[in-house]
XYZ file of C-alpha atoms in Angstrom:
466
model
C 25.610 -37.900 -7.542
C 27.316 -34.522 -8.503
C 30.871 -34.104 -6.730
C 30.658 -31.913 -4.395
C 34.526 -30.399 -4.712
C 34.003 -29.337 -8.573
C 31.559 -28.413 -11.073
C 31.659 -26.511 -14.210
C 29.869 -24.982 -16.947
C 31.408 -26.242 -20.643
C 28.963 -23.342 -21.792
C 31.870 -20.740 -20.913
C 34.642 -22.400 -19.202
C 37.140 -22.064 -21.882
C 38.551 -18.619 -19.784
C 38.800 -21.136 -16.033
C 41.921 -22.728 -15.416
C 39.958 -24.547 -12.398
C 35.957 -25.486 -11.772
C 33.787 -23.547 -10.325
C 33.293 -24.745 -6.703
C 30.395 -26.744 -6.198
C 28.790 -24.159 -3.552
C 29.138 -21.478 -5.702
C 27.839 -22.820 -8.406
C 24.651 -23.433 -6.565
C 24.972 -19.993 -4.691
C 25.197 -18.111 -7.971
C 22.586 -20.052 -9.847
C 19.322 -18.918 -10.981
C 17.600 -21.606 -12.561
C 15.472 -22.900 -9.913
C 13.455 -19.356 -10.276
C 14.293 -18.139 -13.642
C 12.696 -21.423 -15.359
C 9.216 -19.575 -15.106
C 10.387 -17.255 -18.252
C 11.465 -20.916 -20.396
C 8.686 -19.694 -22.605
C 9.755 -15.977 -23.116
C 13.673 -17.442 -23.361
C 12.549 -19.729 -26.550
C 10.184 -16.930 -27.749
C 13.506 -14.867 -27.640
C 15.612 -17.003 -29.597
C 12.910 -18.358 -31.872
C 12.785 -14.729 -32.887
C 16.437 -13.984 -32.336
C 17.877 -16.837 -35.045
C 14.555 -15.748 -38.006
C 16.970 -12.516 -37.321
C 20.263 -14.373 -37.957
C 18.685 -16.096 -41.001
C 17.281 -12.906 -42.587
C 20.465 -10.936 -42.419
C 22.512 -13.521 -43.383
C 24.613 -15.174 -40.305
C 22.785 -18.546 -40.138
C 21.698 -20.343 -43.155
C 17.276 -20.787 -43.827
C 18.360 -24.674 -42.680
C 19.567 -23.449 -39.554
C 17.533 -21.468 -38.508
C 14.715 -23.942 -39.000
C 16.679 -26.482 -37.301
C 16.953 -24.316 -34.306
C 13.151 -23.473 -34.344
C 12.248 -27.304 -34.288
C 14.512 -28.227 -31.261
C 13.163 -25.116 -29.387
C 9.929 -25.962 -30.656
C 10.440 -29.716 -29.186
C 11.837 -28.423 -25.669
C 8.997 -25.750 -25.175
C 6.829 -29.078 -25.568
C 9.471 -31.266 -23.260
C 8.843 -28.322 -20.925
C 4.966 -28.071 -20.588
C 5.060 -32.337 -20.091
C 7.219 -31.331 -17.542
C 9.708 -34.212 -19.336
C 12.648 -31.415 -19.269
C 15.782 -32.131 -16.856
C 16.607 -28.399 -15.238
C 20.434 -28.603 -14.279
C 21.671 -26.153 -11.274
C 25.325 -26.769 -13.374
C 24.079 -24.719 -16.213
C 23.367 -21.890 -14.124
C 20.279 -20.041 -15.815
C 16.865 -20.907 -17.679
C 18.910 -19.700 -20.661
C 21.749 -22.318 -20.313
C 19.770 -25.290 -19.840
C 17.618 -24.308 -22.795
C 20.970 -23.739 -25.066
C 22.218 -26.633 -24.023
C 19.598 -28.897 -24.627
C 19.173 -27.769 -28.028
C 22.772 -28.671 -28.775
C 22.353 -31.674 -27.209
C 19.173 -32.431 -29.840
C 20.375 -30.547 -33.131
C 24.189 -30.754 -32.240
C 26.671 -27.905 -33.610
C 24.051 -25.468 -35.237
C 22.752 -25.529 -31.598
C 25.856 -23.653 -30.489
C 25.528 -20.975 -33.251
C 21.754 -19.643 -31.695
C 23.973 -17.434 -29.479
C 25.483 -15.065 -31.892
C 25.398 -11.494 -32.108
C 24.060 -11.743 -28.277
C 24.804 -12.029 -24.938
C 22.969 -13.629 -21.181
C 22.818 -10.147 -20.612
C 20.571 -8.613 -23.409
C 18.731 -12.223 -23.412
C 18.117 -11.845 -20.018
C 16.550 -7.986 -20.169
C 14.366 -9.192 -22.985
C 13.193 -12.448 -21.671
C 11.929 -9.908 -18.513
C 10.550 -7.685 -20.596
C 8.413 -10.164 -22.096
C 7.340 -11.951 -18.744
C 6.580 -8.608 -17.593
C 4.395 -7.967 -20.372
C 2.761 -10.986 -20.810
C 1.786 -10.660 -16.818
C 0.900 -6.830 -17.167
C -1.648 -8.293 -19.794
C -3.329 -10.719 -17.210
C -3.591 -8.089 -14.268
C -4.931 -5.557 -16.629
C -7.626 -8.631 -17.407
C -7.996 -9.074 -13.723
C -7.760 -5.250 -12.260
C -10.627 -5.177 -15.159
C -12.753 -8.035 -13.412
C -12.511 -6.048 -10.238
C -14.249 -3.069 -11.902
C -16.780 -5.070 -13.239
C -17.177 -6.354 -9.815
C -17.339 -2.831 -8.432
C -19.679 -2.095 -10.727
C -21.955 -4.924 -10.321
C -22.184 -4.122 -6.301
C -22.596 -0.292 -6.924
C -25.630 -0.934 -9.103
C -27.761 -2.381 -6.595
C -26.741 0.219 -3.534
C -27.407 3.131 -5.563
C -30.024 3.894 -2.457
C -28.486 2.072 0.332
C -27.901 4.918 2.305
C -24.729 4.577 5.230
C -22.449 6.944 6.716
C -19.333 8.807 5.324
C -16.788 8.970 7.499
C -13.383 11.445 7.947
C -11.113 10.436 10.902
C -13.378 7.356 10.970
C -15.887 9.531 12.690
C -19.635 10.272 10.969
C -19.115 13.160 8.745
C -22.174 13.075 6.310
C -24.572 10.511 4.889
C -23.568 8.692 1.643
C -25.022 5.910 -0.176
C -23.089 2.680 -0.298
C -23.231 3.247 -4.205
C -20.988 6.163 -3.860
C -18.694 4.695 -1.562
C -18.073 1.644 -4.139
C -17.888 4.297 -6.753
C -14.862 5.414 -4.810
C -13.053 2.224 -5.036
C -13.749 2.086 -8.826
C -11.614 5.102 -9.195
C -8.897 3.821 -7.264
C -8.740 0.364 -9.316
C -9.554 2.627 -12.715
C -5.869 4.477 -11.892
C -4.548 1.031 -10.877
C -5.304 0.129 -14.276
C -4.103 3.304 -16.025
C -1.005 2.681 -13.811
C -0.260 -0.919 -15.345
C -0.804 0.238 -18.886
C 1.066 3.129 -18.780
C 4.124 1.039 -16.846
C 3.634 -1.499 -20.284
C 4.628 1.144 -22.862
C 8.155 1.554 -21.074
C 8.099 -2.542 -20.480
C 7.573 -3.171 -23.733
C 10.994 -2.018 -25.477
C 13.632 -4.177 -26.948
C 16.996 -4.856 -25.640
C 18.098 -7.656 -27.376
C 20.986 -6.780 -29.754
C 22.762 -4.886 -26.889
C 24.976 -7.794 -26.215
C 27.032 -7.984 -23.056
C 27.218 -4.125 -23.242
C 28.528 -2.541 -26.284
C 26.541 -3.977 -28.941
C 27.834 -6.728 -31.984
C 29.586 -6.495 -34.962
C 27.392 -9.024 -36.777
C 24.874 -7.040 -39.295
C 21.739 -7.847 -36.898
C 18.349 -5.986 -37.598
C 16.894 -5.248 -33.833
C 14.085 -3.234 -35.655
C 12.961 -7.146 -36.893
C 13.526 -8.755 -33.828
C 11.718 -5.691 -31.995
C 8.560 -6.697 -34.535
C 8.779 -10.168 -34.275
C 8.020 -10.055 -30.728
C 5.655 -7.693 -30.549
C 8.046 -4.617 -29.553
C 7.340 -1.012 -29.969
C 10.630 -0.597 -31.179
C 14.625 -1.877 -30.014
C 16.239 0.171 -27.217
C 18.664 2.767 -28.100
C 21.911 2.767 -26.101
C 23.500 -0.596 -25.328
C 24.971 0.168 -21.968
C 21.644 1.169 -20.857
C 19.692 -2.167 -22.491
C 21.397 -3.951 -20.241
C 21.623 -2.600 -17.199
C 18.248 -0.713 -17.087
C 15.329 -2.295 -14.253
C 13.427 0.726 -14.026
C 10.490 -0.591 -15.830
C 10.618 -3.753 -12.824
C 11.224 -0.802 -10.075
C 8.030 0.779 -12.235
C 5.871 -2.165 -12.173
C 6.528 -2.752 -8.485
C 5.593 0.852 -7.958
C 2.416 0.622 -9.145
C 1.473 -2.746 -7.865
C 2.325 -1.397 -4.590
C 0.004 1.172 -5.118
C -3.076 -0.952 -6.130
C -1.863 -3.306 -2.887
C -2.558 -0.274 -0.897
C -5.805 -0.037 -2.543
C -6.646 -3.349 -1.779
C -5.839 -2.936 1.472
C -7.772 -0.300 2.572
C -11.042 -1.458 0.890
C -9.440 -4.872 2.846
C -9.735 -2.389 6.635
C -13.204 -1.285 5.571
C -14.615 -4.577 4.613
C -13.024 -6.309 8.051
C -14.352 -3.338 10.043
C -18.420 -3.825 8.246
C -17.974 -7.111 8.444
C -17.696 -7.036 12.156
C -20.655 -7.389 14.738
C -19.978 -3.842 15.894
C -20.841 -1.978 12.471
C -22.670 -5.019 10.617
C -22.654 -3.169 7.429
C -22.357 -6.316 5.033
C -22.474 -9.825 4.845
C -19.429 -11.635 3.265
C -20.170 -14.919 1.926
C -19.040 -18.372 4.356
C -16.247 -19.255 1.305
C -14.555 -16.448 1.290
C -14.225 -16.813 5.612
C -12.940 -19.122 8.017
C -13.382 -20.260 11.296
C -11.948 -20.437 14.628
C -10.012 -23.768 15.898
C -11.455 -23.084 19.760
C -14.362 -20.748 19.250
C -17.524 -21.825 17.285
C -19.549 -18.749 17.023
C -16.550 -17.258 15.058
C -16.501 -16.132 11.449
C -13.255 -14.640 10.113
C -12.743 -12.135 6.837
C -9.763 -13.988 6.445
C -9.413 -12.922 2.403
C -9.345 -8.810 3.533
C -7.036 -9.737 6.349
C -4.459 -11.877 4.313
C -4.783 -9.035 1.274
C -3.863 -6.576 3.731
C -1.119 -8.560 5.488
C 0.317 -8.855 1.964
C 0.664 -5.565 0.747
C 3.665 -5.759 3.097
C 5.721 -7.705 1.031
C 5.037 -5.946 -2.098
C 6.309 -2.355 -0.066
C 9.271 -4.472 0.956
C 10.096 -5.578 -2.981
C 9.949 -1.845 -4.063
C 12.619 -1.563 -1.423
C 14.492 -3.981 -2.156
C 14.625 -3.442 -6.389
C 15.490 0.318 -5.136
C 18.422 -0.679 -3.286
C 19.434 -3.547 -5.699
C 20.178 -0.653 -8.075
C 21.070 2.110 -6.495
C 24.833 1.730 -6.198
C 25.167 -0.205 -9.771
C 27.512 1.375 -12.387
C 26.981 0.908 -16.113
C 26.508 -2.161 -17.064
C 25.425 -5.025 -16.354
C 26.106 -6.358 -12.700
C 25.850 -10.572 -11.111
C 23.539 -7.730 -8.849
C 20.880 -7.769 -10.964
C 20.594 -11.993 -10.749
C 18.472 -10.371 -7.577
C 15.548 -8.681 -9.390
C 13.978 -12.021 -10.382
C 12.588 -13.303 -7.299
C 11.401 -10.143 -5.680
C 9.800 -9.184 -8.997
C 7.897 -12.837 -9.440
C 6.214 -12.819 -6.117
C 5.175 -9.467 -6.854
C 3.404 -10.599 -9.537
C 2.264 -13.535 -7.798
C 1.074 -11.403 -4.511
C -0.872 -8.751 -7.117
C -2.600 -11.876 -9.268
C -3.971 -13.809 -6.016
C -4.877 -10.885 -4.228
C -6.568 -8.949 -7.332
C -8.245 -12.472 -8.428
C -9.844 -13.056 -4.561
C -11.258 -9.425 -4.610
C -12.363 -9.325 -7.946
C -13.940 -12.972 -7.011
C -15.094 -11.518 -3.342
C -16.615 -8.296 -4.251
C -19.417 -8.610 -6.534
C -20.848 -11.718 -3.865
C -20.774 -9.287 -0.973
C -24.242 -8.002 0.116
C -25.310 -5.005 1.566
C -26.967 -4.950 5.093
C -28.845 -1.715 4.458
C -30.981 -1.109 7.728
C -27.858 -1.495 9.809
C -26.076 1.018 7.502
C -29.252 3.132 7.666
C -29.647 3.725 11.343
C -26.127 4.172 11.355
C -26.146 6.613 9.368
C -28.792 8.507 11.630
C -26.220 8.343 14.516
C -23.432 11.162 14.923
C -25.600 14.063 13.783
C -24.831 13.753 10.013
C -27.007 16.122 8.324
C -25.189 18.604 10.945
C -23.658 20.391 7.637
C -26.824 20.607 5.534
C -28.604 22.052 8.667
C -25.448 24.935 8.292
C -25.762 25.353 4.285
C -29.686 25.264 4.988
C -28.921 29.019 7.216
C -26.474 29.751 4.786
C -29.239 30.104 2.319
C -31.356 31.531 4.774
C -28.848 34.498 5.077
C -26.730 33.336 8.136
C -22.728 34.203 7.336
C -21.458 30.443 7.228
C -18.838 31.070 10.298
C -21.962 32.194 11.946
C -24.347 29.300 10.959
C -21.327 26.734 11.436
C -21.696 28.197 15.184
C -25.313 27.917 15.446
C -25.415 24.064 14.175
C -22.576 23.371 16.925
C -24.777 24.838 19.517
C -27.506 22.704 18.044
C -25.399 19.624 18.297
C -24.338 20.222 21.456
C -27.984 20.254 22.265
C -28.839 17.049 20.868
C -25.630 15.557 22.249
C -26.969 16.530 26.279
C -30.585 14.746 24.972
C -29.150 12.208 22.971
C -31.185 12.867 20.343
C -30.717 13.650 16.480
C -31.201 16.895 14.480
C -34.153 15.515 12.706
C -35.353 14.289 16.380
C -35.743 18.235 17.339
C -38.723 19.476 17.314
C -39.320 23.241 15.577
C -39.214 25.281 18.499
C -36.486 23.892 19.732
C -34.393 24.228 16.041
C -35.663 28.146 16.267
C -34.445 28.377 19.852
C -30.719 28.497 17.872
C -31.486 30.611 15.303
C -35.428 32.537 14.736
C -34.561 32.179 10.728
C -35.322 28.271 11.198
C -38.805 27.208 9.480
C -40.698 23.948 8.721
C -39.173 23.086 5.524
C -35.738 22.843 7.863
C -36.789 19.126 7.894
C -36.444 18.482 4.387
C -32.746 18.862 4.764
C -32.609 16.830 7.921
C -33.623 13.735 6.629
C -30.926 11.453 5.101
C -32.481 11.121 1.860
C -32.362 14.510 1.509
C -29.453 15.320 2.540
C -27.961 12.463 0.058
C -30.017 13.667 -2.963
C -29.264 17.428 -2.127
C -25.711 16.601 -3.661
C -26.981 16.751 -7.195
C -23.545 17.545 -9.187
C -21.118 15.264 -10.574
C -18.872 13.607 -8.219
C -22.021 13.926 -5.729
C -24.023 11.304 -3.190
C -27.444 12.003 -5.211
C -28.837 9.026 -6.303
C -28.825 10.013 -9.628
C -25.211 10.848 -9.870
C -24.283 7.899 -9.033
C -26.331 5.955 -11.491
C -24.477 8.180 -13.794
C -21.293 7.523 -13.044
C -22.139 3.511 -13.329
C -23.340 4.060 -16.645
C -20.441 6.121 -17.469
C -17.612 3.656 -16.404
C -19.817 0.949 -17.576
C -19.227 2.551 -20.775
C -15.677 2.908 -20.699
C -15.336 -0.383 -19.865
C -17.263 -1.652 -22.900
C -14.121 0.026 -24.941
C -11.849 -1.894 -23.355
C-alpha cells in the first residue's frame, strides 16, 4: 500500500530536498490518460536512440539494447502484462523506467539530447496523425455511403426547404449530394490540419535545444516527418495543430448534426420521409408503439462536447508565455475524447446512412404541398415577357388564390391561371409539374436528374483516387 504522506519520483528527484506529497503526485499525474500514446512514446525513442547511435552519443550495442527492451514492453503492453505507476507521473516515465529496470544503466542514457517536453509534443503529433489517418478512412466511408444512397434517389423527388418552409422541389439525390460536399470539406479539412500535425519537435529539448550533435532531419525521417520544427521555444510550447484538429472536427460534428435534425425530423410520423433501420433505433421503457432515432439524436447531443473542447484548448493557451507550461498537461484529455466523439459518431453514420431507405410517395406528395413550382410558374412569365418584379407579383396573387381553395398551381385550371396574367398558355403546365420543374434545372450544381447522376459519377471518381 503506497504511503499516503510521501511519494517521489527517483526519475528527477535529485533537485527535492523533500517528496512530493502523495496528493499531488496523483493531482499532477497524467498517466492514467496519457498511456493511450505508449505506442507513439516507444516509436519516439525507438527512433530517437537509431539517432543517438548514428551521430555518435550511444554506442550500435546500445542502441540495440534499448530497441529490444522497448521492443519487449510495447509487447508487455498489448498483453496488457505492463504495471502503469501513478508515482512515475507520465506514459513516458513508466516506459523509461521499465526499460532501466530490464536493460539496467544504458536504460538511463535513452533520454539524452531530449526533454518530457519535446517527447511529449512529438508523441502528440504522432497520435494525432495516426488518428487523422483513421477519420480520413472513416469521413471516406461516409462518402461512399452518401454516395451509395444518392444513387438510387436520383428521381425520388421531395421538397427543398429555406426557413424549413417548402421552397422548391428537389430530388432526394440532390439533397444527399449536399451532404457529400459537406463531408468532402470535412475531409479536405483533416488533411490539410495533417500537413501542420505532421512536423517534428523532438530535438527542442526542454526549450532551448541540446548541445549533443543530434540530427532532427533523421529523426524527422525515421518517423515519417515532413521535416523537424524550426525554433525550439516554439516546438514545445506550440498546440495549434490540437486547437486545429479540434476546429475542424467541430466543424464536421456540426455536419453531422444537422444531417442528425433532418434525419430525426423524416424519420418522424409527421414528415415520414425515410425509414431508418430497427438497429440503429430504440425503444421506449413505457410506450410500445415507440421507435426512437436514437443514433441522430446522440450524434447531435455530442457535437456539444466537441464545441466545448475547442473552448477549452483556446483558453488552455491563451494566457501561456513561451515555453512550455504544467498547463499544457490539460490538452490530453479534451483532445482524446475529441477523437473518440468524431470516430464513434463518423463510424455510426457512415454505418447508418447507406441502410437508410427512401419513402418516396410520402416525399412526393409532399413535395406537391406549399405551392413549390410557385417560382418556375414566375421564370415561366419571365420568358413570356413579364418584368420578374411584375411576374413575382402575379404568381403571389396566384398563390394567394390557391391558398383561399386549397388547391395547388398545377390543380388550376387554364382559365383560371389566365385570370392572373392573359400571357398564360397550355404549355404553363409543363412547368407546373414537379418533374419538370426538377429537370428544368439542367446546369451543374442543379436538381435535374441528370446533374445529379453527374455529380455521383464525378465524386465517385475522385474517390477512386483516393
Amino acid at each position: 500500500m503506497t504511503d499516503t504522506n510521501k511519494t517521489t519520483n527517483q526519475q528527477w528527484g535529485g533537485r527535492f530536498s523533500e517528496p512530493v506529497d502523495a496528493f499531488v503526485a496523483r493531482f499532477t499525474a497524467s498517466v492514467e490518460f496519457d498511456q493511450r500514446m505508449a505506442g507513439q512514446d516507444i516509436r519516439g525513442s525507438i527512433a530517437h536512440a537509431t539517432m543517438l547511435a548514428k551521430v555518435g552519443v550511444l554506442t550500435e550495442a546500445e542502441r540495440d539494447q534499448i530497441i529490444q527492451g522497448l521492443t519487449e514492453i510495447e509487447q508487455e503492453i498489448a498483453r496488457g502484462e505492463f504495471e502503469w505507476s501513478i508515482e512515475l507521473e507520465d506514459v513516458h516515465m513508466n516506459i523509461e523506467a521499465r526499460l532501466t529496470q530490464k536493460i539496467g544503466i544504458t536504460g538511463k542514457k535513452l533520454h539524452t539530447g531530449r526533454s518530457r517536453n519535446d517527447q511529449v509534443a512529438t508523441d502528440i503529433r504522432l497520435y494525432m496523425r495516426d488518428e487523422i489517418d483513421f477519420l480520413l478512412e472513416e469521413v471516406t466511408r461516409l462518402l461512399q455511403g452518401i454516395l451509395s444512397l444518392a444513387e438510387r434517389n436520383t428521381d425520388t423527388i421531395m421538397p427543398g426547404f429555406t426557413h424549413l418552409q417548402t421552397a422548391q422541389p428537389v430530388t432526394f439525390g440532390h439533397h444527399l449530394m449536399a451532404w457529400y460536399e459537406m463531408a468532402q470539406r470535412d475531409y479536405e479539412r483533416l488533411l490539410d490540419c495533417r500537413k501542420r500535425v505532421n512536423i517534428l519537435p523532438l530535438g527542442a529539448a526542454a526549450l532551448a535545444g541540446t548541445t549533443y550533435p543530434i540530427d532532427r532531419f533523421m529523426t524527422a525521417d525515421l518517423l515519417g516527418f515532413e521535416r523537424p520544427t524550426y525554433n525550439s521555444l516554439d516546438s514545445v510550447s506550440d498546440r495549434d495543430f490540437a486547437i486545429e484538429f479540434t476546429a475542424a472536427a467541430s466543424i464536421t460534428m456540426m455536419h453531422l448534426s444537422r444531417w442528425a435534425e433532418e434525419l430525426v425530423m423524416w424519420a418522424s410520423a409527421q414528415f415520414n420521409f425515410i425509414f431508418l433501420p430497427d438497429r440503429f433505433c430504440t425503444g421506449s421503457s413505457i410506450m410500445p408503439q415507440k421507435k426512437n432515432p436514437d443514433v441522430p439524436e446522440l450524434v447531435r447531443g455530442k457535437t456539444g462536447r466537441v464545441y466545448g473542447h475547442l473552448m477549452g484548448l483556446l483558453t488552455l493557451m491563451k494566457s501561456q508565455c513561451l515555453a512550455y507550461n504544467k498547463d499544457n498537461q490539460e490538452d490530453k484529455e479534451p483532445l482524446f475524447d475529441t477523437v473518440d466523439t468524431l470516430r464513434g459518431s463518423l463510424r455510426a453514420f457512415a454505418d447508418m446512412i447507406p441502410a437508410i431507405e427512401a419513402r418516396n410517395e410520402h416525399m412526393y406528395e409532399a413535395a406537391r404541398r406549399g405551392f413549390s413550382t410557385a417560382t418556375d410558374l414566375a421564370d415561366y412569365l419571365v420568358r413570356k415577357g413579364v418584368a420578374f418584379r411584375d411576374a413575382h407579383e402575379i404568381v403571389g396573387k396566384a398563390v394567394g388564390f390557391g391558398v383561399q381553395e386549397s388547391r395547388d398551381l398545377s390543380e388550376m385550371t387554364l382559365v383560371e391561371l389566365q385570370g392572373f396574367g392573359d400571357m398564360i398558355e397550355q404549355d404553363v403546365f409543363e412547368v407546373l409539374t414537379l418533374e419538370g420543374s426538377v429537370a428544368a434545372r439542367d446546369h451543374i450544381g442543379g436538381t435535374a436528374p441528370a446533374q445529379v447522376k453527374s455529380a455521383i459519377e464525378r465524386a465517385k471518381a475522385e474517390l477512386a483516387q483516393r
